[in-house]
Amino acid sequence: MSGDRTLHHFPLDPASRQVRLALGEKRLPFVDVQVRYWERPEAFTDLNPSGVTPVLVEPDEAGPLILCETRAILDHLEEAHPEPALLGREAAERAEARRLIQWFDRKFEFEASGYILHEKMEKRLLRMGAPDMANLRQGREGLKAHLNYIEALLAAREWLAGRRLSLADFAAAAHLSVIDYLGDVPWAEFPGAKTWYMKLKSRPCFRPLLADRWPGLAPAPHYDDLDF
Amino acid sequence: MSGDRTLHHFPLDPASRQVRLALGEKRLPFVDVQVRYWERPEAFTDLNPSGVTPVLVEPDEAGPLILCETRAILDHLEEAHPEPALLGREAAERAEARRLIQWFDRKFEFEASGYILHEKMEKRLLRMGAPDMANLRQGREGLKAHLNYIEALLAAREWLAGRRLSLADFAAAAHLSVIDYLGDVPWAEFPGAKTWYMKLKSRPCFRPLLADRWPGLAPAPHYDDLDF
């Protein structure tokens, strides 16, 4: 199996999901290895000393190429498999997609998903007890502010970074999709964001994410419904 | 002045410093606009809605190109001004540089510099009172763990990502240099890291950083000393 592209990931990790969406959109097949990152398995920390998912191992003539962390993986995929382009072709398009990727990976995580995923998912995985309701409320407030920002962007654009689907859409959708699995996205209040998410959800690259189930963490009933 | 490249930045911000080092190394001149980001000046949030420094405005035939956030700026500089290359030429080199950039921008900030900069710098800028000693101790412990990691990398390599100077060195040095301004890097215990930092400090691109002074925040006495 040393000749197969292999993704080491956790199904409900937004960073891993961005890579799965990009691999799917580029129609690059891969072998799927699920990592219980919170147990810090040695086979995985040998690959990535930070212990963070995802890691992509790409077969290469000179030996396997080990790509650790989303940034390294997604940038490599754009360079090695440029079609379809997921960062835009012009400098301004690329700048806007990259600005938004950092927006979702830092600001959204800091103000919204960090709270919600810690309280509703990580505490369950790590058996850390009941969610802290004040934290959860803070995350939900942050989420609404970000959904408003997404609506504002989409009022003038078809996709988040402009005319074309990009890694910015995958970043935002990957983060939102885990919150949606947990049933915490108030879609009814944000029709523009909902329409955009529905378009993404219908793409073939999204299908594997909708099939994800994790023992002890049941998804919201509408999670895999394309017409939610 | 609309034809000049302009960097909006805060001198003691590690993200801004990465961009200043890259611009210096590539010998790209720029006009310098200092931003008191914590006051959220409207002229700046109009440029970058996240309110985060740095922002680079590049003159372009089609109108100015506004690049927000380190990732968008540094990736654009590699694409638009590829020489000298700061990400390596081969896929494995680039993957390693990008892995380490994410390491310093996330893990190092989360475990070390976030604590130290918040307690010793931001609280001063925002008049938030005295540093919390427990937080500061946690940051200093984290810093030692990361200096050990830097020593381990440098035991087998000339630069952090391999044989060539890269953005990984600039990321690490930018973060460390602000902690060093505050006098909190225990260089004497980490001779390998110290030699590496001395080499970086002697480069022309580093000079503007060593000249930085912020009112009310005096640098450590050795801060601008090349032989510290």
mmCIF file with all atom_site columns, C-alpha atoms in Angstrom, chain A residues 40 47-51 60 65-72 74-76 79 87 91-96 98-99 101-103 105-107 109 149 167, chain B residues 40 47-51 60 65-72 74-76 79 87 91-96 98-99 101-103 105-107 109 149 167:
data_model
loop_
_atom_site.group_PDB
_atom_site.id
_atom_site.type_symbol
_atom_site.label_atom_id
_atom_site.label_alt_id
_atom_site.label_comp_id
_atom_site.label_asym_id
_atom_site.label_entity_id
_atom_site.label_seq_id
_atom_site.pdbx_PDB_ins_code
_atom_site.Cartn_x
_atom_site.Cartn_y
_atom_site.Cartn_z
_atom_site.occupancy
_atom_site.B_iso_or_equiv
_atom_site.pdbx_formal_charge
_atom_site.auth_seq_id
_atom_site.auth_comp_id
_atom_site.auth_asym_id
_atom_site.auth_atom_id
_atom_site.pdbx_PDB_model_num
ATOM 1  C CA . ARG A 1 40  ? -1.863  11.084 20.913 1.00 0.00 ? 40  ARG A CA 1
ATOM 2  C CA . LEU A 1 47  ? 4.335   11.578 11.403 1.00 0.00 ? 47  LEU A CA 1
ATOM 3  C CA . ASN A 1 48  ? 3.457   14.997 12.830 1.00 0.00 ? 48  ASN A CA 1
ATOM 4  C CA . PRO A 1 49  ? 5.209   16.098 16.051 1.00 0.00 ? 49  PRO A CA 1
ATOM 5  C CA . SER A 1 50  ? 2.495   18.706 16.735 1.00 0.00 ? 50  SER A CA 1
ATOM 6  C CA . GLY A 1 51  ? -0.009  15.833 17.082 1.00 0.00 ? 51  GLY A CA 1
ATOM 7  C CA . ASP A 1 60  ? 6.578   10.267 -4.737 1.00 0.00 ? 60  ASP A CA 1
ATOM 8  C CA . LEU A 1 65  ? 6.159   13.042 0.841  1.00 0.00 ? 65  LEU A CA 1
ATOM 9  C CA . ILE A 1 66  ? 4.757   13.693 4.335  1.00 0.00 ? 66  ILE A CA 1
ATOM 10 C CA . LEU A 1 67  ? 2.606   16.817 4.453  1.00 0.00 ? 67  LEU A CA 1
ATOM 11 C CA . CYS A 1 68  ? 1.665   18.006 7.950  1.00 0.00 ? 68  CYS A CA 1
ATOM 12 C CA . GLU A 1 69  ? -0.942  20.670 8.780  1.00 0.00 ? 69  GLU A CA 1
ATOM 13 C CA . THR A 1 70  ? -3.699  22.043 6.546  1.00 0.00 ? 70  THR A CA 1
ATOM 14 C CA . ARG A 1 71  ? -1.675  24.930 5.133  1.00 0.00 ? 71  ARG A CA 1
ATOM 15 C CA . ALA A 1 72  ? 1.127   22.693 3.864  1.00 0.00 ? 72  ALA A CA 1
ATOM 16 C CA . LEU A 1 74  ? -3.656  22.574 0.665  1.00 0.00 ? 74  LEU A CA 1
ATOM 17 C CA . ASP A 1 75  ? -0.826  24.675 -0.787 1.00 0.00 ? 75  ASP A CA 1
ATOM 18 C CA . HIS A 1 76  ? 0.893   21.509 -2.019 1.00 0.00 ? 76  HIS A CA 1
ATOM 19 C CA . GLU A 1 79  ? 0.909   23.292 -6.758 1.00 0.00 ? 79  GLU A CA 1
ATOM 20 C CA . LEU A 1 87  ? -7.395  29.636 -5.106 1.00 0.00 ? 87  LEU A CA 1
ATOM 21 C CA . ALA A 1 91  ? -3.689  38.082 -7.644 1.00 0.00 ? 91  ALA A CA 1
ATOM 22 C CA . ALA A 1 92  ? -6.734  39.871 -6.204 1.00 0.00 ? 92  ALA A CA 1
ATOM 23 C CA . GLU A 1 93  ? -8.861  36.687 -6.202 1.00 0.00 ? 93  GLU A CA 1
ATOM 24 C CA . ARG A 1 94  ? -6.098  34.733 -4.491 1.00 0.00 ? 94  ARG A CA 1
ATOM 25 C CA . ALA A 1 95  ? -5.579  37.473 -1.901 1.00 0.00 ? 95  ALA A CA 1
ATOM 26 C CA . GLU A 1 96  ? -9.286  37.492 -1.070 1.00 0.00 ? 96  GLU A CA 1
ATOM 27 C CA . ARG A 1 98  ? -6.412  33.644 1.500  1.00 0.00 ? 98  ARG A CA 1
ATOM 28 C CA . ARG A 1 99  ? -7.728  36.493 3.650  1.00 0.00 ? 99  ARG A CA 1
ATOM 29 C CA . ILE A 1 101 ? -9.146  31.248 4.919  1.00 0.00 ? 101 ILE A CA 1
ATOM 30 C CA . GLN A 1 102 ? -7.261  33.002 7.725  1.00 0.00 ? 102 GLN A CA 1
ATOM 31 C CA . TRP A 1 103 ? -10.534 34.626 8.834  1.00 0.00 ? 103 TRP A CA 1
ATOM 32 C CA . ASP A 1 105 ? -9.215  29.341 10.609 1.00 0.00 ? 105 ASP A CA 1
ATOM 33 C CA . ARG A 1 106 ? -8.424  31.971 13.252 1.00 0.00 ? 106 ARG A CA 1
ATOM 34 C CA . LYS A 1 107 ? -11.180 34.477 13.927 1.00 0.00 ? 107 LYS A CA 1
ATOM 35 C CA . GLU A 1 109 ? -12.445 29.404 15.453 1.00 0.00 ? 109 GLU A CA 1
ATOM 36 C CA . TYR A 1 149 ? -20.635 38.395 7.789  1.00 0.00 ? 149 TYR A CA 1
ATOM 37 C CA . LEU A 1 167 ? -10.701 27.142 -0.644 1.00 0.00 ? 167 LEU A CA 1
ATOM 38 C CA . ARG B 1 40  ? -9.525  49.790 16.078 1.00 0.00 ? 40  ARG B CA 1
ATOM 39 C CA . LEU B 1 47  ? -8.838  48.070 4.837  1.00 0.00 ? 47  LEU B CA 1
ATOM 40 C CA . ASN B 1 48  ? -9.111  44.850 6.870  1.00 0.00 ? 48  ASN B CA 1
ATOM 41 C CA . PRO B 1 49  ? -12.466 44.031 8.512  1.00 0.00 ? 49  PRO B CA 1
ATOM 42 C CA . SER B 1 50  ? -10.792 41.610 10.951 1.00 0.00 ? 50  SER B CA 1
ATOM 43 C CA . GLY B 1 51  ? -8.895  44.591 12.419 1.00 0.00 ? 51  GLY B CA 1
ATOM 44 C CA . ASP B 1 60  ? -0.995  47.571 -9.484 1.00 0.00 ? 60  ASP B CA 1
ATOM 45 C CA . LEU B 1 65  ? -4.062  45.412 -4.489 1.00 0.00 ? 65  LEU B CA 1
ATOM 46 C CA . ILE B 1 66  ? -5.049  45.194 -0.809 1.00 0.00 ? 66  ILE B CA 1
ATOM 47 C CA . LEU B 1 67  ? -3.495  42.172 0.907  1.00 0.00 ? 67  LEU B CA 1
ATOM 48 C CA . CYS B 1 68  ? -4.859  41.399 4.382  1.00 0.00 ? 68  CYS B CA 1
ATOM 49 C CA . GLU B 1 69  ? -3.355  38.932 6.882  1.00 0.00 ? 69  GLU B CA 1
ATOM 50 C CA . THR B 1 70  ? 0.136   37.424 6.892  1.00 0.00 ? 70  THR B CA 1
ATOM 51 C CA . ARG B 1 71  ? -0.749  34.354 4.876  1.00 0.00 ? 71  ARG B CA 1
ATOM 52 C CA . ALA B 1 72  ? -2.169  36.328 1.948  1.00 0.00 ? 72  ALA B CA 1
ATOM 53 C CA . LEU B 1 74  ? 3.576   36.274 2.241  1.00 0.00 ? 74  LEU B CA 1
ATOM 54 C CA . ASP B 1 75  ? 2.107   33.930 -0.372 1.00 0.00 ? 75  ASP B CA 1
ATOM 55 C CA . HIS B 1 76  ? 1.571   36.880 -2.724 1.00 0.00 ? 76  HIS B CA 1
ATOM 56 C CA . GLU B 1 79  ? 4.317   34.606 -6.318 1.00 0.00 ? 79  GLU B CA 1
ATOM 57 C CA . LEU B 1 87  ? 9.765   28.774 0.642  1.00 0.00 ? 87  LEU B CA 1
ATOM 58 C CA . ALA B 1 91  ? 8.004   19.964 -2.680 1.00 0.00 ? 91  ALA B CA 1
ATOM 59 C CA . ALA B 1 92  ? 9.528   18.454 0.477  1.00 0.00 ? 92  ALA B CA 1
ATOM 60 C CA . GLU B 1 93  ? 11.335  21.689 1.403  1.00 0.00 ? 93  GLU B CA 1
ATOM 61 C CA . ARG B 1 94  ? 8.179   23.726 0.914  1.00 0.00 ? 94  ARG B CA 1
ATOM 62 C CA . ALA B 1 95  ? 6.123   21.259 2.950  1.00 0.00 ? 95  ALA B CA 1
ATOM 63 C CA . GLU B 1 96  ? 8.602   21.465 5.820  1.00 0.00 ? 96  GLU B CA 1
ATOM 64 C CA . ARG B 1 98  ? 4.906   25.461 5.749  1.00 0.00 ? 98  ARG B CA 1
ATOM 65 C CA . ARG B 1 99  ? 4.589   22.894 8.546  1.00 0.00 ? 99  ARG B CA 1
ATOM 66 C CA . ILE B 1 101 ? 5.143   28.300 9.842  1.00 0.00 ? 101 ILE B CA 1
ATOM 67 C CA . GLN B 1 102 ? 1.896   26.796 11.138 1.00 0.00 ? 102 GLN B CA 1
ATOM 68 C CA . TRP B 1 103 ? 3.800   25.425 14.156 1.00 0.00 ? 103 TRP B CA 1
ATOM 69 C CA . ASP B 1 105 ? 1.866   30.803 14.214 1.00 0.00 ? 105 ASP B CA 1
ATOM 70 C CA . ARG B 1 106 ? -0.428  28.441 16.118 1.00 0.00 ? 106 ARG B CA 1
ATOM 71 C CA . LYS B 1 107 ? 1.300   26.129 18.560 1.00 0.00 ? 107 LYS B CA 1
ATOM 72 C CA . GLU B 1 109 ? 1.577   31.381 19.996 1.00 0.00 ? 109 GLU B CA 1
ATOM 73 C CA . TYR B 1 149 ? 12.402  21.924 19.743 1.00 0.00 ? 149 TYR B CA 1
ATOM 74 C CA . LEU B 1 167 ? 9.855   31.844 5.896  1.00 0.00 ? 167 LEU B CA 1
#
